[in-house]
Coordinates of C-alpha atoms in Angstrom, one line a residue:
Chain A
X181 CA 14.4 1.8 -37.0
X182 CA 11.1 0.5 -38.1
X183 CA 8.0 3.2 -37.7
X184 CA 5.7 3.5 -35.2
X185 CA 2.7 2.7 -37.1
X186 CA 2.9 1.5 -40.8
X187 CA -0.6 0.4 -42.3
X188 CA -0.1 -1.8 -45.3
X189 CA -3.5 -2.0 -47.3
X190 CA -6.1 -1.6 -45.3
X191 CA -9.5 -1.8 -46.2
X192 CA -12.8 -1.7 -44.1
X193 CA -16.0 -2.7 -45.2
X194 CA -19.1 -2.5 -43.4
X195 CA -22.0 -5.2 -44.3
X196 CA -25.5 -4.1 -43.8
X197 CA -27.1 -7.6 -43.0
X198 CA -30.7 -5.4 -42.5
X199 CA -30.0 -4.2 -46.0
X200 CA -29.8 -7.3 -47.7
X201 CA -25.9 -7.5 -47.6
X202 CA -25.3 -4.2 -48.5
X203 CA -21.7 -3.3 -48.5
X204 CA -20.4 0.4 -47.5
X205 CA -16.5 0.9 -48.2
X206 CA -15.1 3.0 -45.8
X207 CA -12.2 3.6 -46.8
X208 CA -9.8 1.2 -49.5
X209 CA -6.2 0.1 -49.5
X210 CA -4.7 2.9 -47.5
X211 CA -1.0 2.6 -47.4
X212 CA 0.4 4.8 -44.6
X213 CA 4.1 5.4 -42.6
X214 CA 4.1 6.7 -39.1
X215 CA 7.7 7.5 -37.9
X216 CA 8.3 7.7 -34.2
X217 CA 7.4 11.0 -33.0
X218 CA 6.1 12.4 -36.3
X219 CA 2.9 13.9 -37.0
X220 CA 0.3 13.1 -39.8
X221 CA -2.5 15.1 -41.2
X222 CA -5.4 13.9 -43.1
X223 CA -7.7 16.2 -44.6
X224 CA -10.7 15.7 -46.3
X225 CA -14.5 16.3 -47.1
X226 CA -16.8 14.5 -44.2
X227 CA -17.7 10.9 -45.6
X228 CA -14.1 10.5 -47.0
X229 CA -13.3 8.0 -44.9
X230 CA -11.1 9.7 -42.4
X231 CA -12.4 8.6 -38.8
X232 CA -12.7 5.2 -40.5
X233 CA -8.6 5.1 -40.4
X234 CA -8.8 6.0 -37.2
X235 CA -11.1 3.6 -35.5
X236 CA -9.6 1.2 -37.3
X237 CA -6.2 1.7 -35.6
X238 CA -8.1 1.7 -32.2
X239 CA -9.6 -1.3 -33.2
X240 CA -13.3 0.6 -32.4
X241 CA -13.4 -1.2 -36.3
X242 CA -12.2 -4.7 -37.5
X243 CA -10.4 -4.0 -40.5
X244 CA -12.0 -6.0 -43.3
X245 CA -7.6 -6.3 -44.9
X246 CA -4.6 -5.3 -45.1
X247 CA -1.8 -5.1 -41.5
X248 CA -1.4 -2.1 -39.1
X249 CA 2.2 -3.0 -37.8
X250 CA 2.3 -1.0 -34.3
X251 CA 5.4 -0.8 -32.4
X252 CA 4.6 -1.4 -28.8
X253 CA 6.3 -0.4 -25.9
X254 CA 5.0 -3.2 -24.0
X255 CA 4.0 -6.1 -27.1
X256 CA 6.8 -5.0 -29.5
X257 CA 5.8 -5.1 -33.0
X258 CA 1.7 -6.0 -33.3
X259 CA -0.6 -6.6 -36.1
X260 CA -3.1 -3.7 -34.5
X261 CA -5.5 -5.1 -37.2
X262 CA -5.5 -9.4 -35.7
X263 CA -3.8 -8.6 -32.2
X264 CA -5.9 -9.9 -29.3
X265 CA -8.6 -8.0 -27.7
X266 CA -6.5 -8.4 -24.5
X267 CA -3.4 -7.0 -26.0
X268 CA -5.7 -3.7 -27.9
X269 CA -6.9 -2.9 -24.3
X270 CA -3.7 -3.0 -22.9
X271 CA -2.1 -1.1 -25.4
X272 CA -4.7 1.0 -25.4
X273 CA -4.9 1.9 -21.3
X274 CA -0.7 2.7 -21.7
X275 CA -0.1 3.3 -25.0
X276 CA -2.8 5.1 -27.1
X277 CA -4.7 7.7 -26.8
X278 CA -7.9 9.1 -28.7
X279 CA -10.3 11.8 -28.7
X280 CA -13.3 11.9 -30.3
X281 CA -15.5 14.8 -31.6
X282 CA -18.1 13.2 -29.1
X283 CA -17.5 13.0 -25.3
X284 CA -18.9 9.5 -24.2
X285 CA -18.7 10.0 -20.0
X286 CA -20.4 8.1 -17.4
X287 CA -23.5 9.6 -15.7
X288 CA -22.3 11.0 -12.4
X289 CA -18.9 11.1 -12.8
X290 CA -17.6 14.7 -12.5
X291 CA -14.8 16.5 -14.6
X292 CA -12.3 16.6 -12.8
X293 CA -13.1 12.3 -11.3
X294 CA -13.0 11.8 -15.3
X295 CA -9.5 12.8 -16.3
X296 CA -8.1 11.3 -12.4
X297 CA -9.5 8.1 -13.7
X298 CA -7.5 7.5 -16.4
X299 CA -4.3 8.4 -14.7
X300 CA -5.5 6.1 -11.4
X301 CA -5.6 3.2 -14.0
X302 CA -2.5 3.4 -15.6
X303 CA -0.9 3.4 -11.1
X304 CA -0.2 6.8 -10.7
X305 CA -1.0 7.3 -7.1
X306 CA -4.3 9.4 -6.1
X307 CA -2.9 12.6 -5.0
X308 CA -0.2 12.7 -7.9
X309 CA -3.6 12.0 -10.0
X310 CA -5.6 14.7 -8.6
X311 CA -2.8 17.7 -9.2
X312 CA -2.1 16.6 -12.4
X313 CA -5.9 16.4 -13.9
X314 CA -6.2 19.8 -12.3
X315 CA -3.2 21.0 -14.4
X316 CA -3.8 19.7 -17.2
X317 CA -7.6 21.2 -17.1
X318 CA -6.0 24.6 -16.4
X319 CA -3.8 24.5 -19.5
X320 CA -7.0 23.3 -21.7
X321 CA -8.8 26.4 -20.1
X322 CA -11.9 24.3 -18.7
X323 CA -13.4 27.3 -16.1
X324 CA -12.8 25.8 -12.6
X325 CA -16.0 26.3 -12.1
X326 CA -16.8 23.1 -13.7
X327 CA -14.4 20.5 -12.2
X328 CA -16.9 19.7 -9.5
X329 CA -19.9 19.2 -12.0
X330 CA -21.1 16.8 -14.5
X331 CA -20.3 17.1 -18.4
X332 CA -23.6 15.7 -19.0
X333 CA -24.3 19.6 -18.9
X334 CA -21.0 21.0 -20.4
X335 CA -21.0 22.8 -24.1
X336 CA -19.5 21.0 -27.2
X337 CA -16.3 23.3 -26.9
X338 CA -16.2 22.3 -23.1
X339 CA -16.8 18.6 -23.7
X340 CA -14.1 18.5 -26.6
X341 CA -11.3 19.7 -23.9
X342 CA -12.3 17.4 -21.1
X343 CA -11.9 14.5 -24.1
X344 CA -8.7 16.2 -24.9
X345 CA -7.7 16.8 -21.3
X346 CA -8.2 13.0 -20.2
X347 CA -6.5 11.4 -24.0
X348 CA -3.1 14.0 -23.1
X349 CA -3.1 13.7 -19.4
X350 CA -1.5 10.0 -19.6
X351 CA 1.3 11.4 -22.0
X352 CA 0.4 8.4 -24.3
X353 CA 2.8 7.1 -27.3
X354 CA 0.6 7.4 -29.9
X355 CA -2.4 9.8 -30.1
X356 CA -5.2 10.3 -32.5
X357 CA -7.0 13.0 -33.1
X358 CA -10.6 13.2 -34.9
X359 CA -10.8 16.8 -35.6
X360 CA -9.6 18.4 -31.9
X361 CA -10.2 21.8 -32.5
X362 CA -13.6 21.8 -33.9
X363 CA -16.2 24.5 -32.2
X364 CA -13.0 26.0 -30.2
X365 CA -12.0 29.8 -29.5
X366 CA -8.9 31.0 -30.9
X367 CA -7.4 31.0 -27.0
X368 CA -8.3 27.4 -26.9
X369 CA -7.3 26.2 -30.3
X370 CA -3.6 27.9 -28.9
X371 CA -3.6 25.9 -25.6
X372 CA -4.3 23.0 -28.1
X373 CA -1.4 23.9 -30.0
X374 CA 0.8 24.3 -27.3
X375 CA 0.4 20.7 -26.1
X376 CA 0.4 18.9 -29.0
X377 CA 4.1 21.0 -29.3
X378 CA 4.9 19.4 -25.8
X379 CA 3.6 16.1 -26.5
X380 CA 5.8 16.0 -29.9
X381 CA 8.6 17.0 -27.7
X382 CA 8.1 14.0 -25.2
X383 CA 8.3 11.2 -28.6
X384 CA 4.7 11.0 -29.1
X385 CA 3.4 10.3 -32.7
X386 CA -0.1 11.8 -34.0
X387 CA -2.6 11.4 -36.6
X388 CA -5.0 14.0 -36.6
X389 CA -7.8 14.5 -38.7
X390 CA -8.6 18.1 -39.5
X391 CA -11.1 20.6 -41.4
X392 CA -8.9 23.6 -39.9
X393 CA -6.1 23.7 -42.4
X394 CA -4.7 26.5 -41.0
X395 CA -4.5 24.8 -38.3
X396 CA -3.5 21.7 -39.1
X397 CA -0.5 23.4 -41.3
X398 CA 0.8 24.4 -38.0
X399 CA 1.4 21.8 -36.7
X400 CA 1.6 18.4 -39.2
X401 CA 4.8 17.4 -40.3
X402 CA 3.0 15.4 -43.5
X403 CA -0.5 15.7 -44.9
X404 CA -2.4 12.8 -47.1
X405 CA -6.0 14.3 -48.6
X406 CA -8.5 11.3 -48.8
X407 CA -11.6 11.3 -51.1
X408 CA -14.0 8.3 -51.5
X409 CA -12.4 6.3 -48.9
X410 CA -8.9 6.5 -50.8
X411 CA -5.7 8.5 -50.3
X412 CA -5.0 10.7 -53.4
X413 CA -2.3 13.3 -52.3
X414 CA 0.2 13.3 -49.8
X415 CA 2.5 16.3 -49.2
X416 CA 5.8 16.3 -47.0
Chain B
X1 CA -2.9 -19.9 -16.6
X2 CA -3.4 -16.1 -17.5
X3 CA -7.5 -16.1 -17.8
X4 CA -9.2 -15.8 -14.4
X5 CA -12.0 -18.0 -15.9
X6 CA -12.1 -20.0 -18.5
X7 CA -15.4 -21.5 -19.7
X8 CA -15.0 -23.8 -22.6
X9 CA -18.1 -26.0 -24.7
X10 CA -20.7 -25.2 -21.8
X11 CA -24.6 -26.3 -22.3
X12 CA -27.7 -26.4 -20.5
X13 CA -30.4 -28.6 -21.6
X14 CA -34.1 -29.2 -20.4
X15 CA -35.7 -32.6 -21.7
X16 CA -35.0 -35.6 -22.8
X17 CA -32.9 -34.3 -26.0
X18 CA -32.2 -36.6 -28.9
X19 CA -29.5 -36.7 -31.4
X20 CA -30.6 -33.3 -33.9
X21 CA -31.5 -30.8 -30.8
X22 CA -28.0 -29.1 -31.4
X23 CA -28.5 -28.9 -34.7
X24 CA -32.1 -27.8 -34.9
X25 CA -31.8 -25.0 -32.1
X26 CA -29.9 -22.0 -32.0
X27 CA -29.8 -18.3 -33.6
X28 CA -29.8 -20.0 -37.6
X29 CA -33.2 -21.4 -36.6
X30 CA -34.8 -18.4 -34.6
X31 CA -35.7 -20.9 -31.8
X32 CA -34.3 -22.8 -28.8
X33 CA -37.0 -25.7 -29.0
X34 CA -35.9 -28.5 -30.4
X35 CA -38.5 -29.6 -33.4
X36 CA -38.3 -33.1 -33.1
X37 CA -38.3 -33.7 -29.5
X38 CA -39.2 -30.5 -27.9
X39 CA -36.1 -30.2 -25.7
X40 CA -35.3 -26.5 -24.9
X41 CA -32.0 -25.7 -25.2
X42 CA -31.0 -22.9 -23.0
X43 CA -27.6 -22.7 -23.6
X44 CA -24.8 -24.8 -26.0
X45 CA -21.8 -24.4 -27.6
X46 CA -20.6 -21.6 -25.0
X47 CA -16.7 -20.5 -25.1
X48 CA -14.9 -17.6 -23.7
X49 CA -12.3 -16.3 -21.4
X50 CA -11.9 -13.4 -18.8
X51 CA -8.9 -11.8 -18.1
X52 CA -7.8 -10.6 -14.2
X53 CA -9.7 -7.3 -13.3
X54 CA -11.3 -7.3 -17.0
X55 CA -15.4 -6.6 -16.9
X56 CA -17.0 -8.9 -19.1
X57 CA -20.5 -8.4 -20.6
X58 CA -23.2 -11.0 -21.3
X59 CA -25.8 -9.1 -24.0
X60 CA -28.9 -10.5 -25.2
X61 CA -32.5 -10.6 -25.3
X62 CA -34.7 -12.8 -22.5
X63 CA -34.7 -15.9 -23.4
X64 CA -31.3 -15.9 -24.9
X65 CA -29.9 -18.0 -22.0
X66 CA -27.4 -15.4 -20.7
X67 CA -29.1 -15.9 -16.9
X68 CA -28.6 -20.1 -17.5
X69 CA -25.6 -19.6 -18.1
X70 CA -24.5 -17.1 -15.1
X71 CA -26.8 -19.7 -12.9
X72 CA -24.3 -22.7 -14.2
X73 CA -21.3 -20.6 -13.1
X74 CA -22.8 -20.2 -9.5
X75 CA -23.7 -23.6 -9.5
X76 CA -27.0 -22.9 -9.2
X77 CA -27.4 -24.9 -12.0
X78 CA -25.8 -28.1 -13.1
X79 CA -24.6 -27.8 -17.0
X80 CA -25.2 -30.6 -19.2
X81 CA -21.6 -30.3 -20.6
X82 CA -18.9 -28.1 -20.3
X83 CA -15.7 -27.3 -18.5
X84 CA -15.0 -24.5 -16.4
X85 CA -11.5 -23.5 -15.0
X86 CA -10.8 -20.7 -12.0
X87 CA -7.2 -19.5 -11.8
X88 CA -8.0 -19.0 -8.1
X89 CA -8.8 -22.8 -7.8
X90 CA -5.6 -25.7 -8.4
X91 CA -4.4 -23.0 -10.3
X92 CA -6.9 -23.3 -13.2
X93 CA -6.0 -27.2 -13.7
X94 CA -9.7 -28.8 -12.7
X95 CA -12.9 -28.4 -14.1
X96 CA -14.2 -27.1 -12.0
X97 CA -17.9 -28.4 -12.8
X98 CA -16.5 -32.2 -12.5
X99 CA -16.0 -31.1 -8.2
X100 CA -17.8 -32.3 -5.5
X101 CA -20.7 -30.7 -4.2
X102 CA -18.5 -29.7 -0.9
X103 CA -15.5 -28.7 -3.2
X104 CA -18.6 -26.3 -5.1
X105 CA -19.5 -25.0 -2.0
X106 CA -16.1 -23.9 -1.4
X107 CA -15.8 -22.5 -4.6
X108 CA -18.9 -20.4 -4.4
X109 CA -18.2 -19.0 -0.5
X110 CA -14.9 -18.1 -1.1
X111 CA -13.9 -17.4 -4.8
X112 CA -17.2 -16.3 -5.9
X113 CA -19.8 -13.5 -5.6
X114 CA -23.1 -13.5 -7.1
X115 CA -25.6 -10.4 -7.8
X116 CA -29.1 -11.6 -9.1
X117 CA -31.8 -9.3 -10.3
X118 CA -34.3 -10.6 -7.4
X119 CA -32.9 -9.7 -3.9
X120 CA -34.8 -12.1 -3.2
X121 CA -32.7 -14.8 -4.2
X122 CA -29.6 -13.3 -3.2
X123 CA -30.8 -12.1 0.4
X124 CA -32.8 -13.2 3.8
X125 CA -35.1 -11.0 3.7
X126 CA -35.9 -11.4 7.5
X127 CA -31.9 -11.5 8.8
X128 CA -30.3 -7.9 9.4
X129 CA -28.4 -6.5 6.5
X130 CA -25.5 -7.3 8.8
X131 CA -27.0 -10.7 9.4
X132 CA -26.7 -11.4 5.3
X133 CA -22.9 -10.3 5.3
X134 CA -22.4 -12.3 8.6
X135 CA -23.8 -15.4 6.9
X136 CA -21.5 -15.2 3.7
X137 CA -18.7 -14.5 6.3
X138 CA -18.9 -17.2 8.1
X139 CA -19.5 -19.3 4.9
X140 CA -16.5 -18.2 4.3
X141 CA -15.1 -19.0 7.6
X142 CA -14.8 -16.1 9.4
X143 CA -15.7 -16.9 13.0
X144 CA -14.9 -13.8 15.2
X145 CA -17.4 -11.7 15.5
X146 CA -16.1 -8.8 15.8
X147 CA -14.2 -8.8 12.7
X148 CA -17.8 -10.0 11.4
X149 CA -19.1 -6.8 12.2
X150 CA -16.1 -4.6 11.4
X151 CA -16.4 -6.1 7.7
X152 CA -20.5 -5.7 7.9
X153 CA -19.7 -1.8 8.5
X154 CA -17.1 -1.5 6.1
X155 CA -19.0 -3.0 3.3
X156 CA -22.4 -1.2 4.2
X157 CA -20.7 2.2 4.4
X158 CA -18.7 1.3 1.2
X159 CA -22.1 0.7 -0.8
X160 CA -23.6 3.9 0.8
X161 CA -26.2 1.9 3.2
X162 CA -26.2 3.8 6.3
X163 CA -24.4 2.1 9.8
X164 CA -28.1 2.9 11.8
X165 CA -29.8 0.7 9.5
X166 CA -27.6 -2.4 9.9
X167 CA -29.3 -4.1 12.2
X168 CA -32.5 -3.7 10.3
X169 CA -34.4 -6.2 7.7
X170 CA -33.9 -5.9 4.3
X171 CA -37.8 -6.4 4.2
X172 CA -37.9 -2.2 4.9
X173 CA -35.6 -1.2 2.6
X174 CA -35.9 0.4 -1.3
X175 CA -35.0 -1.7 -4.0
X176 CA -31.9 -0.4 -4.3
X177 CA -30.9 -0.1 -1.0
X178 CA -31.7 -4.4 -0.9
X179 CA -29.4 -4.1 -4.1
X180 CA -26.9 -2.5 -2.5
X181 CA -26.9 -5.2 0.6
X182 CA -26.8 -7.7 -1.7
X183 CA -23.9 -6.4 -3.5
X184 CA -21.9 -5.8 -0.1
X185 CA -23.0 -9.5 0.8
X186 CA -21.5 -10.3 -2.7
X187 CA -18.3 -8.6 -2.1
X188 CA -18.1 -9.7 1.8
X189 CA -15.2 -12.4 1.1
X190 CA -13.4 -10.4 -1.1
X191 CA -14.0 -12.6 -4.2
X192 CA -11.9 -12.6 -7.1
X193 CA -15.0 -13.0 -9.1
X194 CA -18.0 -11.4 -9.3
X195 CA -21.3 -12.2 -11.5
X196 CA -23.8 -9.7 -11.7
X197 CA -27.1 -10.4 -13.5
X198 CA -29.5 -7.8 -14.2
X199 CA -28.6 -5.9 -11.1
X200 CA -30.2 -2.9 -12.6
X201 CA -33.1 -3.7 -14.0
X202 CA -36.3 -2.0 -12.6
X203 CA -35.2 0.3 -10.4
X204 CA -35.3 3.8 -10.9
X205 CA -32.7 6.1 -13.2
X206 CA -31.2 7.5 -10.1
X207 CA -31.0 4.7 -8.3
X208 CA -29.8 2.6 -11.0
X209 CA -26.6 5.2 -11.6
X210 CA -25.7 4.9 -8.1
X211 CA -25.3 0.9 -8.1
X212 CA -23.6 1.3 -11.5
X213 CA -21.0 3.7 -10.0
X214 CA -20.6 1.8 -7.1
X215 CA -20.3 -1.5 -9.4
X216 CA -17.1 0.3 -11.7
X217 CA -15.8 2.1 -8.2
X218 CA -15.5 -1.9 -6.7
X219 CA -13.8 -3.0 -10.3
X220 CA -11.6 -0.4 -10.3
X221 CA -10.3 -0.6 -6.6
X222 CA -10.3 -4.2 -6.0
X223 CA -9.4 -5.3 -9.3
X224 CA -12.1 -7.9 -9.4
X225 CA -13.4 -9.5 -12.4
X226 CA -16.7 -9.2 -13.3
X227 CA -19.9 -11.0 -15.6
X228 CA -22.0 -8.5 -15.9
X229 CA -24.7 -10.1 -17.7
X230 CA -27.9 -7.2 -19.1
X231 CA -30.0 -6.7 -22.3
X232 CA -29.2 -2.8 -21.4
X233 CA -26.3 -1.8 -23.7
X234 CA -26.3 1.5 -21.8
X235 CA -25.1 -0.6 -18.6
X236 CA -22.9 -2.9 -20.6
X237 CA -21.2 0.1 -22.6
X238 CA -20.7 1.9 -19.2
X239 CA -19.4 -1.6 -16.9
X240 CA -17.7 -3.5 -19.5
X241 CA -14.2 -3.6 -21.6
X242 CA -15.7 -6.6 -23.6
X243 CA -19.1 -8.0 -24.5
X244 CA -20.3 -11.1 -25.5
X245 CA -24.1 -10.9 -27.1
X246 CA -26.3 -14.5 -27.1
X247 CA -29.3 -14.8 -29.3
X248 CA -31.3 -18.6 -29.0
X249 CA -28.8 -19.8 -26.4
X250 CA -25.8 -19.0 -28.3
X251 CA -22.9 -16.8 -28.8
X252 CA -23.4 -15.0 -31.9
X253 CA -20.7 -12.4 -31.6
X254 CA -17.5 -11.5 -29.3
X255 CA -15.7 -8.3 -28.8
X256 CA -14.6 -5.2 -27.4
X257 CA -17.5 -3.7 -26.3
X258 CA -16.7 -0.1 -28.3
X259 CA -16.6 -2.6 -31.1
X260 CA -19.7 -4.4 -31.4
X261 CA -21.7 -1.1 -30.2
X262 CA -20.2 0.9 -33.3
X263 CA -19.1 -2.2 -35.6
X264 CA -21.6 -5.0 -34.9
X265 CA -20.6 -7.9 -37.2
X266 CA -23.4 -10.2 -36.9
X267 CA -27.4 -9.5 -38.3
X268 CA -28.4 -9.5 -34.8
X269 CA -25.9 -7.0 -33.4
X270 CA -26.7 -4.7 -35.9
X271 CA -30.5 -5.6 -35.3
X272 CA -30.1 -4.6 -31.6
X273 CA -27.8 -1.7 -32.4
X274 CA -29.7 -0.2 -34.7
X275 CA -33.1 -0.6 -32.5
X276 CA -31.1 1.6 -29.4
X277 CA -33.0 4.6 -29.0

């Protein structure tokens, strides 16, 4: 069986056209195997290039070269890096999911309406939706308190669970992870643990980008290091 | 055909034009006058696709031609080329441009929807609220009136006007309140397209959430496809799956919106990225 993900080469470049041209590598040649259910850890100082992987996966970046060969449920094996913009968002409402450091939400939209969303797009029916979100915010221990309020308001450990909460709920393939335990409690960090151990259950591969080692350790199957924008060490 | 619209080589020219007003015009130049003959060109060279349900966004500054080109969608405006197919109409096999003017009129009461920044232009200002959605009804050949006003209610309590003011002018009401009639006029024939053009623009930060909610609430449970055309990248990041941005009356760059907000490829992406405060 093929993997999940295997990145051949990739590089991404950004070009500064207010800079005359000027060219910022973000990360070069990055040669990487994700097998079906497995979990990989990247570690590595903050400008090494790490998020740059990810978004590049997502597609959030165009890969400058090199082939991201994604086996998809519904496309079968894509070139993540030249698919068409209709086949990422497809792949991306069933198949992927992401959370960020930063929560991105929609003015006026309330917790617990922000994780029922996603699951309302992907046609699971509204009460089915609604039961769900609320479980899932239980296990991430989001105070119910909040549900019924905006996260305009919420704290960065709050904010970083409703991201997590809505990118788990959907049970996605594939899952990336920029750094989901950063500014989270030891109680949370374990509820974060504890899915993550589900979701590898279910099939789903991970990246995850980490700066908690410990951590990571616990639950990565690999780990790659990456400083300058390349990979130097990889550990099984 | 799998694209709801289809919009291929469209252009809108005012003047006389001669043979370099292509050439001389556009982003490259900085201008949409042409030099030798002073023909503006609004909009050329325009290509792109929207997919079933997908919200598409239409970036730019004024003067970029992004409301042109909405207009020559509507059929507000005639374009001096292009081709334009609906998978609603003949199954997406006509240009739809090349129709007759009753064939357009069709076209635009039944399969279309249109938001515009002015209510003014969208709505009688002196008919009911109900009166407005009656007259795109009927438009659209509803004839009993009953079901007129069961769909009049429906729509106005779906956009948060309330029933008691139905009968009432659209003269008396807030700006938003006209923009929310003239969306529920908009959406009266269930279109499978929508265009929305500037819908937010000058009214207040309250008010403008509450239309932008109700906007992504109608995508989401009708499935409707959507131009939501803006120079607001907060409303094109919160409506929209993919954005095209226009500079001079041209497309400089098209992607996922995510994309071109945090990887803009072209000088004047970036420029309006990096100008976002």
């Amino acid at each position: 069986m093929t993997p999940h993900l295997h990145i051949e080469n990739l590089t991404k470049t950004f070009t500064l056209h207010q800079f005359d041209g000027k060219q910022i590598v973000g990360c070069t040649d990055i040669n990487l195997d994700l097998e079906h259910g497995e979990f990989i850890g990247i570690t590595g100082k903050s400008g090494a290039g790490k998020s740059t992987i990810l978004k590049c996966i997502y597609r959030t970046y165009i890969p400058t070269s090199g082939s991201m060969m994604y086996h998809s449920d519904t496309h079968g094996l894509i070139d993540l890096a030249k698919a068409e913009e209709r086949d990422i968002l497809e792949i991306r409402q069933k198949e992927i999911g992401y959370v960020s450091q930063f929560l991105r939400v929609l003015p006026r939209v309330t917790a617990l309406d922000c994780v029922v969303e996603v699951l309302v797009e992907i046609g699971t029916e509204k009460a089915a939706a609604v039961a769900e979100a609320r479980a899932i915010l239980s296990h991430f221990q989001l105070s119910e308190s909040l549900w019924e309020s905006y996260p305009n308001t919420f704290s960065g450990g709050e904010k970083l669970r409703l991201n997590l909460a809505r990118a788990m709920v959907k049970r996605p393939k594939f899952l990336l992870l920029d750094e989901p335990t950063a500014s989270l409690d030891q109680g949370s960090k374990a509820s974060v643990r504890d899915m993550i151990i589900e979701l590898k259950r279910g099939g789903t591969s991970m990246i995850g980008i980490f700066h908690d080692l410990e951590f990571m350790e616990s639950v990565v199957d690999k780990e790659f290091n990456m400083r300058n924008g390349i990979m130097v060490g990889g550990y099984a | 055909m799998d694209n709801r619209v289809s919009i291929r080589n469209v252009s809108k020219i005012y003047g006389k034009g001669c043979d370099s007003c292509i050439e001389l015009t556009g982003p490259e130049h900085g201008r949409n006058r042409c030099p030798k003959c002073g023909t503006i060109v609004a909009c050329a060279d325009i290509g792109f696709d929207v997919y079933p349900g997908e919200v598409l966004g239409i970036v730019g500054e004024s003067g970029s031609g992004k409301s042109t080109l909405v207009k020559t969608l509507y059929f507000d405006e005639a374009p001096t080329t292009g081709e334009f197919y609906l998978q609603d109409f003949e199954e997406g096999l006509s240009n739809v441009y090349g129709l007759s003017s009753l064939q357009k009129r069709y076209i635009r009461n039944h399969l279309m929807g249109m938001v515009y920044q002015n209510p003014h232009l969208g709505l009688r200002l002196d008919y009911s609220a109900g009166g407005n959605i009656a007259e795109k009804l009927l438009m659209a050949d509803w004839n009993h009136v009953g079901d007129i006003r069961e769909r009049a209610k429906e729509l106005l309590t779906k956009t948060e006007i309330p029933i008691e003011r139905m009968d009432d002018k659209p003269k008396y009401f807030s700006g938003g309140m006209q923009q929310r009639v003239q969306i529920s006029k908009a959406l009266a024939n269930n279109p499978p397209l929508l265009l929305l053009d500037e819908v937010t623009t000058g009214l207040d930060v309250s008010v403008q959430a509450s239309v932008l909610d109700l906007i992504r609430q109608i995508g989401r449970e009708l499935g409707i496809s959507m131009i939501v055309v803006s120079h607001d990248f907060s409303v094109i990041r919160m409506l929209t799956n993919r954005t095209i941005v226009m500079k001079n009356g041209r497309i400089v760059e098209q992607g996922l919106t995510d994309q071109i907000m945090e990887d803009p490829q072209h000088a004047y992406t970036q420029l309006l990225i990096n100008s976002l405060i």
